Coordinates of N, CA and C and ligand atoms in Angstrom, one line a residue:
M1 N -5.8 -14.6 20.0 CA -7.0 -13.6 20.4 C -6.9 -12.6 19.3
T2 N -7.9 -12.1 18.9 CA -7.5 -10.8 18.1 C -6.7 -9.7 18.7
K3 N -6.1 -8.5 18.4 CA -5.6 -7.3 18.7 C -6.8 -6.4 18.2
P4 N -7.3 -5.7 19.1 CA -7.9 -4.9 18.4 C -7.2 -4.5 17.4
R5 N -8.1 -3.4 16.4 CA -8.0 -2.5 15.7 C -6.9 -1.5 15.8
T6 N -7.4 -1.2 17.0 CA -6.7 0.8 17.9 C -5.0 0.7 17.2
G7 N -4.7 -0.9 18.1 CA -3.2 -1.1 17.9 C -2.8 -0.8 19.4
I8 N -1.2 -1.4 18.5 CA -0.8 -0.7 20.5 C 0.3 0.3 20.3
A9 N 0.5 -0.3 19.0 CA 1.5 0.9 18.3 C 1.4 1.9 17.7
S10 N 2.7 3.4 18.0 CA 2.3 3.8 18.6 C 3.9 4.6 17.2
A11 N 3.6 5.8 16.5 CA 4.8 6.1 15.9 C 6.4 6.6 16.0
H12 N 5.9 6.0 17.9 CA 7.7 6.1 18.4 C 8.5 5.3 18.5
N13 N 7.2 3.8 19.4 CA 7.5 2.7 20.0 C 7.5 1.5 18.5
A14 N 7.0 1.9 17.2 CA 6.7 0.9 16.4 C 8.2 0.2 15.7
K15 N 7.9 -1.4 15.6 CA 9.5 -1.8 15.2 C 9.5 -0.8 13.7
V16 N 10.9 -0.9 13.6 CA 12.0 -0.7 12.2 C 11.5 -2.3 11.4
M17 N 10.8 -1.4 10.5 CA 10.9 -3.2 9.9 C 11.4 -3.3 8.4
N18 N 11.7 -4.2 6.8 CA 12.0 -4.2 5.8 C 10.6 -4.5 5.3
R19 N 10.4 -3.3 4.3 CA 8.9 -2.9 3.2 C 9.4 -4.6 2.4
F20 N 10.3 -5.5 2.0 CA 10.3 -6.0 1.2 C 10.3 -7.7 2.3
E21 N 10.4 -8.1 2.8 CA 10.7 -8.6 3.7 C 8.1 -8.5 4.1
L22 N 7.6 -7.2 4.5 CA 6.6 -7.6 4.5 C 5.6 -7.3 3.7
T23 N 6.4 -7.0 2.7 CA 5.3 -7.2 1.2 C 5.5 -9.0 0.9
K24 N 6.6 -9.3 1.6 CA 6.9 -11.2 0.4 C 5.5 -10.8 2.0
R25 N 5.2 -10.8 2.8 CA 4.4 -11.5 3.4 C 3.2 -10.8 4.0
L26 N 2.2 -9.9 3.4 CA 1.5 -9.1 2.7 C 1.1 -9.7 0.9
V27 N 1.5 -10.5 0.1 CA 1.1 -11.1 -0.6 C 1.0 -12.4 -0.6
G28 N 1.7 -13.0 0.4 CA 1.0 -14.8 0.7 C -0.2 -14.6 1.2
Q29 N -0.7 -13.1 1.7 CA -2.4 -13.3 2.6 C -2.9 -13.4 1.7
L30 N -2.8 -12.9 0.5 CA -3.5 -12.9 -0.5 C -4.3 -13.7 -1.4
K31 N -5.1 -14.3 -1.5 CA -5.8 -15.6 -1.6 C -6.8 -15.6 -2.5
R32 N -7.8 -14.2 -2.4 CA -8.7 -13.9 -3.7 C -9.2 -13.1 -4.4
E33 N -7.5 -13.1 -5.3 CA -7.4 -12.4 -6.5 C -7.9 -10.9 -6.3
E34 N -7.6 -11.0 -4.8 CA -7.3 -9.0 -4.6 C -6.6 -8.3 -5.5
A35 N -6.6 -7.4 -5.7 CA -5.7 -6.1 -6.6 C -4.9 -5.5 -5.5
V36 N -3.8 -5.3 -6.0 CA -2.5 -4.3 -5.9 C -2.5 -3.7 -5.9
V37 N -2.4 -1.9 -5.7 CA -1.7 -0.7 -6.7 C -0.6 -0.4 -5.9
G38 N 0.6 -0.4 -6.7 CA 1.9 0.0 -6.4 C 2.8 1.0 -5.9
G39 N 3.0 1.9 -5.0 CA 3.2 2.8 -5.2 C 4.3 3.6 -6.1
I40 N 5.5 4.8 -6.2 CA 6.3 4.9 -6.9 C 7.2 4.5 -6.3
G41 N 8.4 3.5 -7.0 CA 9.7 3.2 -6.6 C 9.6 2.6 -5.7
N42 N 10.4 2.6 -4.6 CA 11.0 1.3 -3.7 C 9.5 0.8 -3.5
T43 N 8.7 1.3 -3.8 CA 7.1 0.2 -3.0 C 6.9 -0.5 -4.1
N44 N 7.2 -0.2 -5.1 CA 6.6 -1.2 -6.5 C 7.7 -2.1 -6.8
F45 N 9.2 -1.6 -6.4 CA 10.0 -2.5 -7.0 C 10.1 -3.9 -6.3
D46 N 9.7 -3.3 -4.7 CA 9.5 -4.5 -4.0 C 8.4 -5.7 -4.0
L47 N 6.5 -4.7 -4.5 CA 5.7 -6.3 -5.3 C 5.7 -6.7 -6.5
W48 N 6.9 -6.3 -7.5 CA 7.1 -6.7 -8.1 C 8.1 -8.4 -8.1
A49 N 9.0 -7.7 -7.1 CA 10.3 -8.2 -6.3 C 9.5 -9.9 -5.7
S50 N 8.5 -9.4 -5.1 CA 7.8 -10.4 -4.6 C 6.5 -11.7 -5.1
G51 N 6.6 -11.2 -6.2 CA 5.9 -12.3 -7.5 C 5.1 -11.5 -8.3
Q52 N 5.7 -11.1 -9.7 CA 4.4 -10.8 -9.7 C 2.9 -11.5 -10.3
R53 N 1.6 -10.8 -10.0 CA 0.5 -11.3 -9.9 C -0.8 -10.5 -10.6
P54 N -2.0 -10.9 -11.6 CA -1.7 -9.9 -12.8 C -2.8 -9.2 -12.2
Q55 N -3.2 -8.8 -11.1 CA -4.4 -8.4 -10.5 C -3.3 -7.5 -9.9
N56 N -2.1 -7.1 -9.6 CA -1.3 -5.8 -9.6 C -0.9 -5.2 -9.8
F57 N -0.7 -3.4 -9.8 CA -0.9 -2.4 -10.9 C 0.2 -1.4 -10.3
Y58 N 1.3 -2.1 -11.3 CA 2.6 -1.6 -11.2 C 2.6 -0.2 -11.0
M59 N 2.2 1.5 -10.6 CA 1.8 2.8 -10.7 C 3.4 3.3 -11.5
L60 N 3.8 4.0 -12.9 CA 4.9 4.1 -12.5 C 4.4 5.8 -12.3
G61 N 5.4 6.4 -12.1 CA 5.8 8.2 -12.0 C 4.7 8.8 -11.3
S62 N 3.4 8.4 -11.2 CA 2.3 9.6 -10.5 C 2.2 9.4 -9.5
M63 N 3.9 10.3 -8.7 CA 3.5 10.4 -7.0 C 2.3 10.5 -6.5
G64 N 2.0 9.7 -5.0 CA 1.1 10.0 -4.3 C 0.2 10.0 -4.9
L65 N -0.7 8.6 -6.0 CA -1.6 8.2 -6.8 C -2.3 7.2 -6.4
A66 N -1.0 6.0 -5.4 CA -1.8 4.8 -5.2 C -2.5 4.4 -4.7
I67 N -3.2 5.4 -3.6 CA -4.7 5.5 -3.4 C -5.5 5.7 -3.7
P68 N -5.7 7.2 -4.4 CA -6.2 7.6 -5.0 C -6.8 6.5 -6.4
I69 N -5.3 6.0 -7.2 CA -6.0 4.3 -8.3 C -7.0 3.3 -7.5
A70 N -6.1 3.0 -6.6 CA -6.9 2.1 -5.7 C -8.4 2.0 -5.5
L71 N -8.4 3.7 -4.4 CA -9.8 3.8 -4.2 C -10.8 3.7 -5.8
G72 N -10.3 3.8 -6.6 CA -11.1 4.0 -7.9 C -11.5 3.0 -7.9
V73 N -11.1 2.1 -8.3 CA -11.3 0.2 -8.2 C -11.9 0.1 -7.3
A74 N -12.1 0.0 -6.4 CA -12.8 -0.4 -5.3 C -13.9 -0.3 -5.5
L75 N -14.5 1.7 -5.7 CA -15.5 1.6 -6.4 C -16.4 1.2 -7.5
A76 N -15.1 0.7 -8.3 CA -15.6 -0.2 -9.3 C -16.4 -1.7 -8.9
Q77 N -15.5 -1.9 -8.6 CA -15.3 -3.3 -8.4 C -14.9 -4.0 -6.7
P78 N -16.8 -3.4 -6.0 CA -16.7 -3.6 -4.6 C -16.7 -4.8 -4.3
R79 N -16.8 -5.8 -4.8 CA -16.6 -7.6 -4.9 C -15.4 -8.3 -4.4
R80 N -14.4 -6.9 -5.2 CA -13.3 -7.4 -5.4 C -12.1 -6.1 -3.5
H81 N -11.6 -7.3 -2.9 CA -10.3 -6.8 -2.0 C -9.8 -5.4 -2.1
V82 N -9.0 -4.9 -2.4 CA -8.0 -3.7 -3.3 C -7.2 -3.1 -2.0
V83 N -6.0 -3.0 -2.5 CA -5.0 -2.8 -1.4 C -4.4 -1.8 -1.9
A84 N -3.7 -0.7 -1.2 CA -2.9 0.6 -2.0 C -1.3 0.6 -1.0
L85 N -0.5 0.2 -1.6 CA 0.8 -0.1 -0.9 C 1.2 1.4 -1.7
E86 N 1.7 2.8 -0.5 CA 2.0 4.0 -0.9 C 3.6 4.4 0.6
G87 N 4.3 5.1 -0.8 CA 5.9 5.5 0.8 C 5.3 6.8 1.9
D88 N 5.6 7.0 2.3 CA 5.6 8.3 3.2 C 5.1 9.8 2.3
G89 N 6.6 9.9 1.7 CA 6.3 11.0 1.0 C 5.4 11.5 0.2
S90 N 5.4 10.2 -0.5 CA 4.2 9.9 -1.9 C 3.0 10.3 -0.9
L91 N 2.7 9.9 0.4 CA 1.2 10.2 1.0 C 1.3 11.4 1.5
L92 N 3.0 12.3 1.7 CA 2.2 12.9 2.3 C 1.9 14.3 1.1
M93 N 2.2 14.0 0.1 CA 2.0 15.1 -1.0 C 0.7 14.7 -1.3
Q94 N -0.4 13.5 -1.2 CA -1.1 13.6 -1.3 C -2.7 13.5 -0.3
L95 N -1.8 14.3 0.8 CA -3.3 13.7 1.5 C -3.9 14.2 1.7
G96 N -5.2 15.2 0.6 CA -5.9 14.8 0.1 C -6.9 13.7 0.1
C97 N -5.6 13.1 -0.2 CA -7.0 11.6 -0.8 C -7.6 10.6 0.5
L98 N -6.7 11.0 2.5 CA -7.1 10.6 2.9 C -8.9 11.6 3.6
A99 N -9.0 11.8 2.9 CA -10.9 13.1 3.9 C -11.3 12.1 2.2
T100 N -10.7 12.0 0.8 CA -12.4 11.0 0.6 C -12.5 9.8 0.6
V101 N -11.1 9.2 1.3 CA -12.0 7.9 1.9 C -11.9 7.4 2.3
G102 N -11.9 8.7 3.6 CA -12.9 9.1 5.5 C -14.4 8.6 4.4
M103 N -14.7 10.0 3.9 CA -16.4 10.3 3.2 C -16.7 9.6 2.3
L104 N -16.2 8.7 1.9 CA -16.4 7.6 0.8 C -16.8 6.4 1.9
A105 N -15.5 5.7 2.8 CA -16.2 4.6 3.5 C -16.1 3.1 2.9
Q106 N -15.2 3.4 1.6 CA -15.3 2.2 1.3 C -14.8 0.6 1.9
N107 N -15.6 -0.1 1.8 CA -15.0 -0.9 2.2 C -14.1 -2.1 2.2
N108 N -13.8 -2.2 0.7 CA -13.3 -2.9 0.5 C -11.7 -2.7 0.1
L109 N -11.6 -1.3 0.5 CA -9.9 -0.3 0.2 C -9.5 -1.1 1.5
T110 N -8.5 -1.5 1.4 CA -7.0 -1.2 2.2 C -5.8 -0.4 1.7
M111 N -4.5 0.2 2.7 CA -3.9 1.2 2.4 C -2.6 0.6 3.4
V112 N -1.7 0.7 3.4 CA -0.5 0.4 3.3 C 0.6 1.4 3.3
V113 N 1.1 1.7 5.0 CA 1.5 3.3 4.6 C 3.2 3.1 5.0
W114 N 4.2 3.0 3.5 CA 5.6 2.5 4.6 C 6.4 3.5 4.5
D115 N 6.4 4.0 6.1 CA 7.1 5.2 5.8 C 8.7 4.8 7.0
N116 N 9.7 5.4 6.0 CA 11.0 5.1 6.4 C 11.1 7.4 6.8
G117 N 10.7 7.4 6.7 CA 11.0 8.6 6.9 C 11.8 9.8 6.1
I118 N 12.0 9.7 4.8 CA 12.6 9.8 4.1 C 11.8 9.6 2.3
Y119 N 12.8 10.7 1.3 CA 11.9 10.5 0.0 C 13.5 9.6 -0.7
Q120 N 13.2 7.9 -0.1 CA 14.4 7.6 -0.6 C 14.8 7.4 -2.0
I121 N 14.4 7.9 -2.3 CA 14.3 6.7 -3.8 C 15.2 8.7 -4.8
T122 N 15.3 9.2 -4.3 CA 15.2 10.8 -5.0 C 16.5 11.7 -3.9
G123 N 17.1 10.6 -3.0 CA 18.4 11.0 -2.4 C 18.3 11.2 -0.9
S124 N 16.9 10.6 -0.4 CA 17.3 10.6 1.4 C 16.5 11.9 1.7
Q125 N 16.5 13.0 1.0 CA 15.9 14.3 2.4 C 14.2 13.7 2.9
P126 N 14.6 14.9 4.5 CA 13.7 13.8 5.2 C 11.9 14.3 4.7
T127 N 11.3 13.6 5.1 CA 9.9 13.6 5.4 C 9.1 14.6 6.6
A128 N 7.8 15.1 6.3 CA 7.1 15.5 7.4 C 7.0 14.1 8.6
S129 N 6.9 13.1 8.0 CA 6.7 12.3 9.3 C 8.6 12.0 9.8
A130 N 8.7 12.0 9.7 CA 10.7 11.8 10.6 C 10.1 12.5 11.3
S131 N 9.7 13.7 11.2 CA 9.6 14.0 13.1 C 7.6 15.3 12.9
A132 N 7.4 15.4 12.6 CA 5.8 15.7 13.2 C 5.1 16.1 12.8
A133 N 4.7 15.0 11.4 CA 3.5 14.1 11.2 C 3.4 13.2 11.3
D134 N 1.5 12.4 12.0 CA 1.4 11.2 12.1 C 0.4 11.1 11.6
L135 N 1.4 9.9 10.9 CA 0.5 9.7 9.4 C -1.0 8.8 10.2
V136 N -0.8 8.2 11.2 CA -2.2 7.0 11.4 C -3.1 8.3 12.2
A137 N -2.8 8.6 13.2 CA -3.4 10.6 13.7 C -4.3 11.1 12.1
I138 N -3.2 11.0 11.8 CA -3.8 12.0 10.4 C -5.5 11.0 9.3
A139 N -4.6 9.5 9.3 CA -6.4 9.1 9.1 C -6.5 8.7 9.7
R140 N -6.7 8.5 11.0 CA -8.2 8.8 12.3 C -8.7 9.8 12.1
A141 N -7.9 11.2 12.0 CA -8.8 12.3 12.3 C -9.8 12.4 10.6
A142 N -9.1 12.2 9.3 CA -9.9 12.1 8.0 C -11.1 11.0 8.1
G143 N -11.3 10.7 8.9 CA -12.0 9.6 9.5 C -12.1 7.5 9.3
I144 N -11.3 7.6 9.1 CA -10.3 5.9 8.6 C -10.3 5.8 9.9
A145 N -11.2 5.3 11.5 CA -10.7 5.1 12.4 C -9.8 3.3 12.0
K146 N -10.3 3.1 11.5 CA -9.5 1.6 11.5 C -8.1 2.0 10.9
S147 N -7.8 2.4 11.7 CA -5.6 3.0 11.3 C -5.0 2.8 12.4
A148 N -3.9 2.0 12.0 CA -2.9 1.7 13.3 C -1.5 1.6 12.7
W149 N -0.6 1.5 13.4 CA 0.7 1.1 13.4 C 1.4 -0.2 13.7
A150 N 1.6 -0.9 12.8 CA 2.0 -2.3 13.2 C 3.3 -2.0 14.2
A151 N 3.1 -2.2 15.1 CA 4.0 -2.9 16.3 C 5.6 -3.4 15.6
D152 N 4.8 -5.0 15.3 CA 5.9 -5.9 14.6 C 5.2 -6.5 13.5
E153 N 7.1 -7.7 13.3 CA 6.0 -8.2 11.8 C 4.5 -9.1 12.5
E154 N 4.8 -9.8 13.4 CA 3.3 -10.5 13.4 C 2.2 -9.1 13.5
D155 N 1.9 -7.6 14.4 CA 1.4 -7.4 14.8 C 0.4 -6.6 12.6
F156 N 1.8 -6.6 12.2 CA 1.8 -6.4 10.6 C 0.7 -7.2 10.3
D157 N 1.3 -8.4 10.6 CA 0.4 -10.0 9.8 C -1.2 -9.7 10.0
R158 N -1.1 -9.6 11.5 CA -2.8 -9.3 12.2 C -3.6 -8.3 12.1
L159 N -2.9 -7.1 11.4 CA -3.6 -6.4 11.2 C -4.0 -6.5 9.8
F160 N -3.3 -6.7 8.8 CA -3.8 -7.7 7.1 C -4.8 -8.1 7.4
A161 N -4.6 -9.5 8.4 CA -6.0 -10.2 7.8 C -7.3 -9.4 8.4
S162 N -7.1 -9.3 8.6 CA -8.1 -8.5 9.7 C -8.9 -7.8 8.8
A163 N -7.7 -6.6 8.2 CA -8.8 -5.9 7.1 C -8.9 -5.9 6.1
L164 N -8.2 -7.8 5.9 CA -8.6 -8.0 4.7 C -10.6 -8.3 5.1
A165 N -10.3 -9.3 5.9 CA -11.6 -10.4 6.8 C -12.8 -9.7 7.0
E166 N -12.6 -8.1 8.3 CA -13.7 -7.2 8.2 C -14.0 -6.5 7.4
G167 N -13.4 -6.0 6.3 CA -13.3 -4.7 5.7 C -12.4 -3.3 6.5
G168 N -13.0 -2.1 5.6 CA -12.0 -1.0 6.1 C -12.8 0.3 5.3
P169 N -12.7 1.2 5.6 CA -11.3 1.3 4.8 C -10.3 0.7 6.0
S170 N -9.1 0.7 5.9 CA -7.8 0.6 6.9 C -6.7 1.0 6.8
L171 N -5.7 1.3 7.2 CA -4.8 2.2 6.6 C -3.8 0.9 8.0
I172 N -2.7 0.8 7.5 CA -1.3 0.4 8.4 C -0.2 0.9 8.1
A173 N -0.1 1.5 8.8 CA 1.8 2.3 8.9 C 2.4 2.0 9.3
V174 N 4.1 1.3 8.4 CA 4.8 1.1 8.7 C 5.8 1.1 9.3
R175 N 6.6 1.5 9.9 CA 8.4 2.0 10.3 C 9.0 1.0 10.0
I176 N 9.5 1.4 8.3 CA 10.8 0.6 7.5 C 11.9 1.7 7.3
D177 N 13.0 0.6 7.4 CA 14.4 0.5 7.1 C 14.8 2.0 5.7
D178 N 15.7 2.2 5.7 CA 16.6 3.6 4.7 C 16.6 2.6 3.5
K179 N 16.5 1.1 3.0 CA 17.2 0.0 1.8 C 15.8 -0.2 1.0
P180 N 16.8 0.8 -0.1 CA 16.1 0.7 -1.7 C 15.5 -0.9 -1.8
G181 N 14.6 -0.5 -2.7 CA 13.9 -2.0 -2.9 C 14.3 -2.2 -3.9
I182 N 13.8 -4.4 -4.1 CA 14.6 -5.6 -4.5 C 14.1 -5.1 -6.1
G183 N 14.7 -5.0 -6.5 CA 15.1 -5.3 -8.4 C 14.1 -3.7 -8.5
A184 N 13.0 -4.2 -9.8 CA 12.7 -3.0 -10.6 C 12.0 -3.9 -11.6
T185 N 11.1 -2.7 -11.5 CA 9.7 -2.5 -12.1 C 9.8 -2.8 -13.4
D186 N 9.0 -2.9 -14.8 CA 9.7 -2.9 -16.6 C 9.0 -1.7 -16.2
R187 N 9.3 -0.9 -17.4 CA 8.8 0.3 -17.4 C 8.3 0.3 -19.3
D188 N 7.3 -0.4 -19.1 CA 6.3 -0.6 -20.0 C 4.3 -0.9 -19.6
P189 N 4.6 1.1 -19.6 CA 2.4 1.6 -19.5 C 1.7 0.3 -19.8
V190 N 2.0 0.7 -21.3 CA 1.3 0.0 -22.1 C 0.5 -1.9 -21.1
Q191 N 1.7 -2.4 -21.4 CA 1.7 -3.8 -21.4 C 1.1 -3.9 -19.5
I192 N 1.7 -3.1 -18.6 CA 0.6 -2.5 -17.0 C -0.4 -2.7 -17.4
R193 N -1.1 -1.9 -18.3 CA -2.3 -0.9 -17.7 C -2.7 -2.5 -18.7
E194 N -2.1 -2.7 -20.0 CA -3.4 -4.7 -20.0 C -3.4 -6.1 -19.4
R195 N -2.3 -6.0 -18.7 CA -2.4 -7.3 -17.7 C -3.1 -7.0 -16.4
F196 N -3.1 -5.5 -16.0 CA -3.9 -5.4 -15.1 C -5.6 -5.7 -15.4
M197 N -6.1 -4.8 -16.9 CA -7.7 -5.0 -17.0 C -7.6 -6.4 -16.7
R198 N -6.4 -7.3 -17.4 CA -7.0 -8.6 -18.0 C -6.8 -9.6 -16.8
G199 N -6.7 -9.0 -15.7 CA -6.4 -9.6 -14.3 C -7.6 -9.3 -13.0
L200 N -8.2 -7.8 -13.8 CA -9.7 -7.8 -13.1 C -10.4 -7.7 -14.3
G201 N -10.6 -8.6 -15.0 CA -11.0 -9.0 -16.0 C -12.0 -7.9 -16.3
V202 N -11.5 -7.0 -16.3 CA -12.3 -5.7 -17.5 C -11.4 -6.0 -19.0
R203 N -13.3 -6.3 -19.8 CA -12.7 -5.8 -20.9 C -11.7 -4.1 -22.0
R204 N -10.9 -4.6 -22.4 CA -10.6 -3.5 -23.3 C -11.1 -2.1 -23.7
I205 N -11.2 -1.8 -23.1 CA -12.2 -0.3 -24.3 C -10.6 0.3 -25.3
A206 N -11.9 -0.1 -26.8 CA -10.3 0.7 -27.4 C -10.1 2.2 -27.8
Ligands
TPP301 C1 4.9 14.8 -8.7 C2 6.2 14.7 -8.2 N1 7.5 15.3 -7.8 C3 8.4 14.3 -7.7 C4 8.6 12.9 -8.4 C5 9.8 12.7 -8.0 N2 10.2 11.1 -7.1 C6 9.5 10.3 -7.4 S1 9.7 9.2 -6.0 C7 9.5 10.6 -5.4 C8 10.3 10.6 -3.8 C9 9.1 9.7 -2.7 O1 9.0 9.2 -1.9 P1 9.0 7.9 -0.9 O2 7.1 8.0 -1.3 O3 8.4 8.1 0.7 O4 9.7 6.5 -1.2 P2 10.4 6.7 -1.1 O5 11.3 6.6 -2.4 O6 11.4 7.0 0.6 O7 10.7 4.7 -1.1 C10 10.3 11.7 -6.0 C11 11.0 12.7 -5.1 C12 7.6 12.8 -8.9 N3 7.8 11.9 -9.5 N4 5.6 13.0 -8.9

């Protein structure tokens, strides 16, 4: 039986999981050339290490823009499902995007937020979600009703599968450990853009 999308976990009782393990499980569920937009740093590193796909966009440098970019792709290609992967610190810096996602209610968009409670890659300074801010409560208040904490790995698989099958917009928040990402993306923005455009079947505009 499918678990209700409201979820049973909270920010406090959700299991602390590992981003690389869950990224691999997520990529394993992609069967329909879904686009994936990876957020800055560790999120991208684990996406890269989980198997490169031409439909992956490895965003470089622009902290907080994975969801806005994914929303743009979802609007441009409404028949393709688009997944945004983002860190908690990045989302907290760009919270306004959730209000836009809630307002537009684009059903081919799924957001996954990796919440380690720190800005890990710049020295592990604590984020607001480590103490006060609940990212799922914020997303729901922005109008994204299908927002849930993943209780554990199996719950994450279920939530992601139903986000792909039923449509959204959906937000899945995951408590993760403080491990840095595996590997590193090539830092070649032109190549990343070209590959992604080809992966999406978009002819390059000179
Ligand atoms: C506008 C802007 N401010 C700061 C940075 C530097 N910066 C890069 S990644 C990062 C932390 C990202 O934190 P989070 O999204 O939580 O990911 P984590 O490192 O924890 O995996 C910071 C502060 C940046 N790239 N852009």
